[in-house]
PDB file of C-alpha atoms in Angstrom:
ATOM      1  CA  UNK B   1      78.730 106.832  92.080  1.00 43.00           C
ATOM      2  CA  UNK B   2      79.483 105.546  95.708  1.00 54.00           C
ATOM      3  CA  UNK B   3      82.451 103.427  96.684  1.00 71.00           C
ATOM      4  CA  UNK B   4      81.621  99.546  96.893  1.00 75.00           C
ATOM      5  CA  UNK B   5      81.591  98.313 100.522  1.00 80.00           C
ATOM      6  CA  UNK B   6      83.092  95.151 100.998  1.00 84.00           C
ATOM      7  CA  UNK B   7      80.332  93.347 103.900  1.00 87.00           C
ATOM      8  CA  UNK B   8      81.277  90.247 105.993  1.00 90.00           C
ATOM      9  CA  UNK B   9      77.865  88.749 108.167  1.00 90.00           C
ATOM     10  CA  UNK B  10      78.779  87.001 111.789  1.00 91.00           C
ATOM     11  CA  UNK B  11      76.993  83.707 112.036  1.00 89.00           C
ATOM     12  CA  UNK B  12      75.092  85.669 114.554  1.00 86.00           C
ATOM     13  CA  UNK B  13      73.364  87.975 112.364  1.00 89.00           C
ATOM     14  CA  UNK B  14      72.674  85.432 109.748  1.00 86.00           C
ATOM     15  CA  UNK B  15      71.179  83.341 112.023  1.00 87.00           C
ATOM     16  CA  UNK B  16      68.598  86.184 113.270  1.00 85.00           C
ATOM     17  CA  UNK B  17      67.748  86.592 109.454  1.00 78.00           C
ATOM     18  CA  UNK B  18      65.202  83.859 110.246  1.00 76.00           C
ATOM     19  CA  UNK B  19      64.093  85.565 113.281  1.00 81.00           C
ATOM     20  CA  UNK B  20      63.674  88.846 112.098  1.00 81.00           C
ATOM     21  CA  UNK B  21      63.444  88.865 107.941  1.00 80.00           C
ATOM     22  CA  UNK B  22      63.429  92.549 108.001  1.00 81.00           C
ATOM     23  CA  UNK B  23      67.115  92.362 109.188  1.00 83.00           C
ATOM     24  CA  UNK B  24      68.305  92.174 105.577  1.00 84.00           C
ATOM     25  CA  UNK B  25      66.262  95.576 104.807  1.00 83.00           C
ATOM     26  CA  UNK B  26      68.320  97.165 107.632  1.00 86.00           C
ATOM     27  CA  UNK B  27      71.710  95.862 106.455  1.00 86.00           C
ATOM     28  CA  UNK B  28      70.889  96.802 102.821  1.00 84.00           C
ATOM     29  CA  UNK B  29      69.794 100.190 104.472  1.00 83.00           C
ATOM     30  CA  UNK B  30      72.854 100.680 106.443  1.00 87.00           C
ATOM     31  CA  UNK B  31      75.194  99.897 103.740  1.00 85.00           C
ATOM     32  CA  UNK B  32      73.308 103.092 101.937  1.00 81.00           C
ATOM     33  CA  UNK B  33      73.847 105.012 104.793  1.00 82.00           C
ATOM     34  CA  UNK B  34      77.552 104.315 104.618  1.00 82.00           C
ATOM     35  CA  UNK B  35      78.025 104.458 100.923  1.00 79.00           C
ATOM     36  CA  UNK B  36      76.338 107.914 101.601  1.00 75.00           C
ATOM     37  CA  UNK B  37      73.602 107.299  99.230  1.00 71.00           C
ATOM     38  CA  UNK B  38      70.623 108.662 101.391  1.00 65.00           C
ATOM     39  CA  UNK B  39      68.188 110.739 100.154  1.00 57.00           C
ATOM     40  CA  UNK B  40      65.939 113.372 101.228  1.00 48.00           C
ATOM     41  CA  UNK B  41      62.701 114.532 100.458  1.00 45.00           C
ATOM     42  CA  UNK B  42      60.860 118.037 101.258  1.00 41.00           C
ATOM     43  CA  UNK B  43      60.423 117.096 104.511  1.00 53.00           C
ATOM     44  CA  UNK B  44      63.164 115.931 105.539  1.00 52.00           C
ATOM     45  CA  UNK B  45      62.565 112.443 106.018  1.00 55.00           C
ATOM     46  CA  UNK B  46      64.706 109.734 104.019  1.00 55.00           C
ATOM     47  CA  UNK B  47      62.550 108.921 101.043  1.00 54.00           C
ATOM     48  CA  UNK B  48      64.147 105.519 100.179  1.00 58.00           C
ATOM     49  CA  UNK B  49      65.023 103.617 103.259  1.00 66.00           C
ATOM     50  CA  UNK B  50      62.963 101.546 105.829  1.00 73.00           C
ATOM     51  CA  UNK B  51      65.356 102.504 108.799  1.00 76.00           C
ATOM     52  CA  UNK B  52      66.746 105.159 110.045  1.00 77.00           C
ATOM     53  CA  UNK B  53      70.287 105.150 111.286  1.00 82.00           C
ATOM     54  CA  UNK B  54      70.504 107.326 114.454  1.00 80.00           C
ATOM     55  CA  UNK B  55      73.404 107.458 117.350  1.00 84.00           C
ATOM     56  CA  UNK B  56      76.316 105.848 115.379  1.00 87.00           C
ATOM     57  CA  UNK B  57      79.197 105.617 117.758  1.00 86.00           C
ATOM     58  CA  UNK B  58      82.254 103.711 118.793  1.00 87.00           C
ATOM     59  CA  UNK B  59      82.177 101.701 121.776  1.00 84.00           C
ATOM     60  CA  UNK B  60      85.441 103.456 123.380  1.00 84.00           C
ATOM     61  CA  UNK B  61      84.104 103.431 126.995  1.00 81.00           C
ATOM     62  CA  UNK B  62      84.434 100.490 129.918  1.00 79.00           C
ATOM     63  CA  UNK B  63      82.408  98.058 130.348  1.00 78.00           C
ATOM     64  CA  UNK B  64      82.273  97.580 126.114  1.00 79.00           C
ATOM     65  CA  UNK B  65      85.518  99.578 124.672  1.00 83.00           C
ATOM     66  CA  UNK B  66      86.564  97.447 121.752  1.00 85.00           C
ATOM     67  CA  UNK B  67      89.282  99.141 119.038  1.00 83.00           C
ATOM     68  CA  UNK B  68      87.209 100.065 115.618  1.00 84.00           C
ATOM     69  CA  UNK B  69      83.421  98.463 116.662  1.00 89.00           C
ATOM     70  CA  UNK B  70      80.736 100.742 116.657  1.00 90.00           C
ATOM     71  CA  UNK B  71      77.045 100.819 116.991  1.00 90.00           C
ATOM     72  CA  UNK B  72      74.583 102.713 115.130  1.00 90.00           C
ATOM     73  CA  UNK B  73      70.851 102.986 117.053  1.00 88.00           C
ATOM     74  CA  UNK B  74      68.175 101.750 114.292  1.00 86.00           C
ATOM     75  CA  UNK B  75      65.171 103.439 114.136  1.00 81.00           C
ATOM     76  CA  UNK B  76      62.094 101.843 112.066  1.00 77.00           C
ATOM     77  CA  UNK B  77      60.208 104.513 110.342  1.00 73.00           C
ATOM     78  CA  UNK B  78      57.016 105.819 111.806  1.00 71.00           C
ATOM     79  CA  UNK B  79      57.889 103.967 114.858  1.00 73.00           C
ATOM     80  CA  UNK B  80      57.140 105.615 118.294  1.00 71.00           C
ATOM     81  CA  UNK B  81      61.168 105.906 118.833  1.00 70.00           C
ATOM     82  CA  UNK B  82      61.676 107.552 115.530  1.00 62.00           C
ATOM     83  CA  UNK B  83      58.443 109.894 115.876  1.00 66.00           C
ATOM     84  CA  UNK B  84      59.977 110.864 119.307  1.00 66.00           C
ATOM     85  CA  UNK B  85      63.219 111.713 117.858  1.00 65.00           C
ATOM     86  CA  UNK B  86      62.316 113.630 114.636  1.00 65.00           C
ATOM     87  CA  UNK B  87      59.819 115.750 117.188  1.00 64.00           C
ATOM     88  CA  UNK B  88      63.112 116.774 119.302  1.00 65.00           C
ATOM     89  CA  UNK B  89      66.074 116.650 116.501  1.00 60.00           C
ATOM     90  CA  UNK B  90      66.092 117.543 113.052  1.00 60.00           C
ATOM     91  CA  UNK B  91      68.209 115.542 110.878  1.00 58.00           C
ATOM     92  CA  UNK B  92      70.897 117.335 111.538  1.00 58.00           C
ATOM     93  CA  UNK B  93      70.999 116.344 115.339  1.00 63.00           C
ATOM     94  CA  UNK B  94      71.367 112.460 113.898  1.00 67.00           C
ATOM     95  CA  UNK B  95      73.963 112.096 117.257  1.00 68.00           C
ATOM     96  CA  UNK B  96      70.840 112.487 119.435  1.00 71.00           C
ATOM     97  CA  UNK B  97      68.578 109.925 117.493  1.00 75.00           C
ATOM     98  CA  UNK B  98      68.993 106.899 119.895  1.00 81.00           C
ATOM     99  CA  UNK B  99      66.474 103.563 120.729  1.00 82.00           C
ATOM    100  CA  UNK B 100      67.181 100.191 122.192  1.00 84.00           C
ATOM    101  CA  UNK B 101      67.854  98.795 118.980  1.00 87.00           C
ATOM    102  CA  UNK B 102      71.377  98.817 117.605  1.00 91.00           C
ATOM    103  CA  UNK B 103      73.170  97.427 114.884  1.00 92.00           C
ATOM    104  CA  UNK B 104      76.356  96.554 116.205  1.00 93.00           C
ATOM    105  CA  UNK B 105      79.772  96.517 113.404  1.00 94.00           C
ATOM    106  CA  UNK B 106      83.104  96.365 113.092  1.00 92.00           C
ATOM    107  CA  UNK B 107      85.890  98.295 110.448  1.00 86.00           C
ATOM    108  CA  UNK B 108      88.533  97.309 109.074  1.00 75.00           C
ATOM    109  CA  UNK B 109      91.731  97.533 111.205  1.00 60.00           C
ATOM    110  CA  UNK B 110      94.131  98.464 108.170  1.00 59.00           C
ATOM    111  CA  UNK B 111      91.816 101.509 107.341  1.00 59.00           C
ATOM    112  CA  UNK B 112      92.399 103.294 110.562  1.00 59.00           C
ATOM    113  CA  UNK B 113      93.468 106.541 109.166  1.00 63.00           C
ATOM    114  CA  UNK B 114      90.340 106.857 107.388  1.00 63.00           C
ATOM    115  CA  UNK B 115      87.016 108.253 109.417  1.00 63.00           C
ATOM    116  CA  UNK B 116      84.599 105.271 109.742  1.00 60.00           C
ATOM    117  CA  UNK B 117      82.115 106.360 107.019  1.00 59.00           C
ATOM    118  CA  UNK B 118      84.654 106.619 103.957  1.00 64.00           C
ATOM    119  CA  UNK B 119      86.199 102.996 105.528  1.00 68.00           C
ATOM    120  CA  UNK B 120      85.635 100.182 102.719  1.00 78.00           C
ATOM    121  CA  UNK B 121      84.757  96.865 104.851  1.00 83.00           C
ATOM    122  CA  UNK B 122      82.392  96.810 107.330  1.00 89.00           C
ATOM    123  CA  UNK B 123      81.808  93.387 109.897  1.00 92.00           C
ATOM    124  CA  UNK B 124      77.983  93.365 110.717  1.00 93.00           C
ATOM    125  CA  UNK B 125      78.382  91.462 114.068  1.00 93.00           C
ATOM    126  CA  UNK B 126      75.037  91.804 116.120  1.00 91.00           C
ATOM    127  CA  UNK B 127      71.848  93.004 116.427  1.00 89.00           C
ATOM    128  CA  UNK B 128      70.799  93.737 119.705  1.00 88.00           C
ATOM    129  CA  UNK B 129      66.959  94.273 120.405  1.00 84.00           C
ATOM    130  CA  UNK B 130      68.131  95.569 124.065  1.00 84.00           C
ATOM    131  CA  UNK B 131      70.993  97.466 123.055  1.00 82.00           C
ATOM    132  CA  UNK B 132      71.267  99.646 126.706  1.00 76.00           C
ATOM    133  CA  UNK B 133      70.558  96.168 128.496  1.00 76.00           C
ATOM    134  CA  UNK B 134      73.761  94.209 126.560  1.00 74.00           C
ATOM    135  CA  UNK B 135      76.565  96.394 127.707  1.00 70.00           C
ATOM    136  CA  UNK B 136      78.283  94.248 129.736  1.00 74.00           C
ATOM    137  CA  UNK B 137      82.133  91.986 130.014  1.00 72.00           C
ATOM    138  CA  UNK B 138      80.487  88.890 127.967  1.00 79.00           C
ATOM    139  CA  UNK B 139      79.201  91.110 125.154  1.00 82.00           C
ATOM    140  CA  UNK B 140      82.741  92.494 124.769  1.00 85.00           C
ATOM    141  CA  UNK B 141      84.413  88.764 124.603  1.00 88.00           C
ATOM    142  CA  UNK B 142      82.134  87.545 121.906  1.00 88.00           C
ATOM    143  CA  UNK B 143      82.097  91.107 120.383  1.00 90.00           C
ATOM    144  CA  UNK B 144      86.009  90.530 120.555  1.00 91.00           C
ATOM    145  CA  UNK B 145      85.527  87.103 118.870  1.00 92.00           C
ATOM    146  CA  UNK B 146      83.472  88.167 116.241  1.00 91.00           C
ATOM    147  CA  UNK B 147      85.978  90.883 115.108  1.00 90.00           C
ATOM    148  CA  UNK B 148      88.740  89.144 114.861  1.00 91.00           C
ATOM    149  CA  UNK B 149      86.679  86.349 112.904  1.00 91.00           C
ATOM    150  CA  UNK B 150      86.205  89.302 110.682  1.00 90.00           C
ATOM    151  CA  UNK B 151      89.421  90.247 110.292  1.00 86.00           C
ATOM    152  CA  UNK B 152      90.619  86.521 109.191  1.00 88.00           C
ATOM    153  CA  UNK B 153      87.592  86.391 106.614  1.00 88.00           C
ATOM    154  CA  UNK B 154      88.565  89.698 104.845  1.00 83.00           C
ATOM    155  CA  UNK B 155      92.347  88.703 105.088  1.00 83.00           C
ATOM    156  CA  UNK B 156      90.718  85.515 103.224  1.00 87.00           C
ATOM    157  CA  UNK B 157      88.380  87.213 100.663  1.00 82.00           C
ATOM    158  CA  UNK B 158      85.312  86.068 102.357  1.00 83.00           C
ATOM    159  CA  UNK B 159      83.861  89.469 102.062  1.00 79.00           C
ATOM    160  CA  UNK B 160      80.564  90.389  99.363  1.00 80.00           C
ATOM    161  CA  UNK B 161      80.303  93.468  97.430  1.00 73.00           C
ATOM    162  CA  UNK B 162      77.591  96.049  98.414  1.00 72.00           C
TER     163      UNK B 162
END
């Protein structure tokens, strides 16, 4: 059995949960994905998720670097991006799954020995519907603000089990 994930939600993300509804779906999904708990049919296509999580990288590069805050490219299944990608990747070549959607997250700064994946509390910060677009100095200031927001609610408890 998988390793509860401790989740914290920025007021950003909770307030796009009346925007976009299937936002909780995709969190839900990407806690899976990081509790490992994916599975595959046949095919090769995930049999028990909505969303596939593609590109999942660290923003370590100027305009955006930020210590421990990642992004991991989202794409809906049977959507143009994902058709697109599973036509010129197999699943192994998950690195090279990218779209303009990205869940953007956070780690916790005390587990920095551990790899990302195997880390126990994850910050969902943003969701950015223009992901490319939103690179840019003010992202990385309320990025910045959002992390350390996180960091003061898991120093608090203010975390939820996955």
């Amino acid at each position: 059995m998988s390793k509860a994930k401790k989740v914290w939600l920025s007021p950003q993300i909770k307030s796009q949960f009346q925007a976009i509804p299937e936002l909780q779906d995709l969190i839900r999904d990407f806690i899976e994905y990081k509790k490992e708990n994916l599975k595959f049919n046949d095919t090769n296509n995930y049999i028990n998720i909505r969303y596939l999580i593609g590109r999942d990288v660290p923003y370590d590069k100027d305009p955006l670097k930020l210590e421990d805050t990642y992004h991991a490219h989202i794409l809906e299944k049977g959507s143009p991006s994902h058709l697109k990608a599973t036509r010129r990747y197999n699943f192994n070549k998950q690195v090279d799954w990218t779209s303009n959607y990205a869940l953007v997250y956070c780690t916790l700064w005390s587990e920095d020995k551990l790899p990302h994946k195997e880390r126990s509390a994850f910050g969902i910060l943003d969701f950015w519907l223009d992901a490319h677009g939103q690179l840019n100095t003010n992202s990385k200031f309320r990025l910045q603000e959002m992390v350390d927001e996180f960091e003061r609610a898991v120093n608090k408890g203010e975390t939820m089990l996955w």
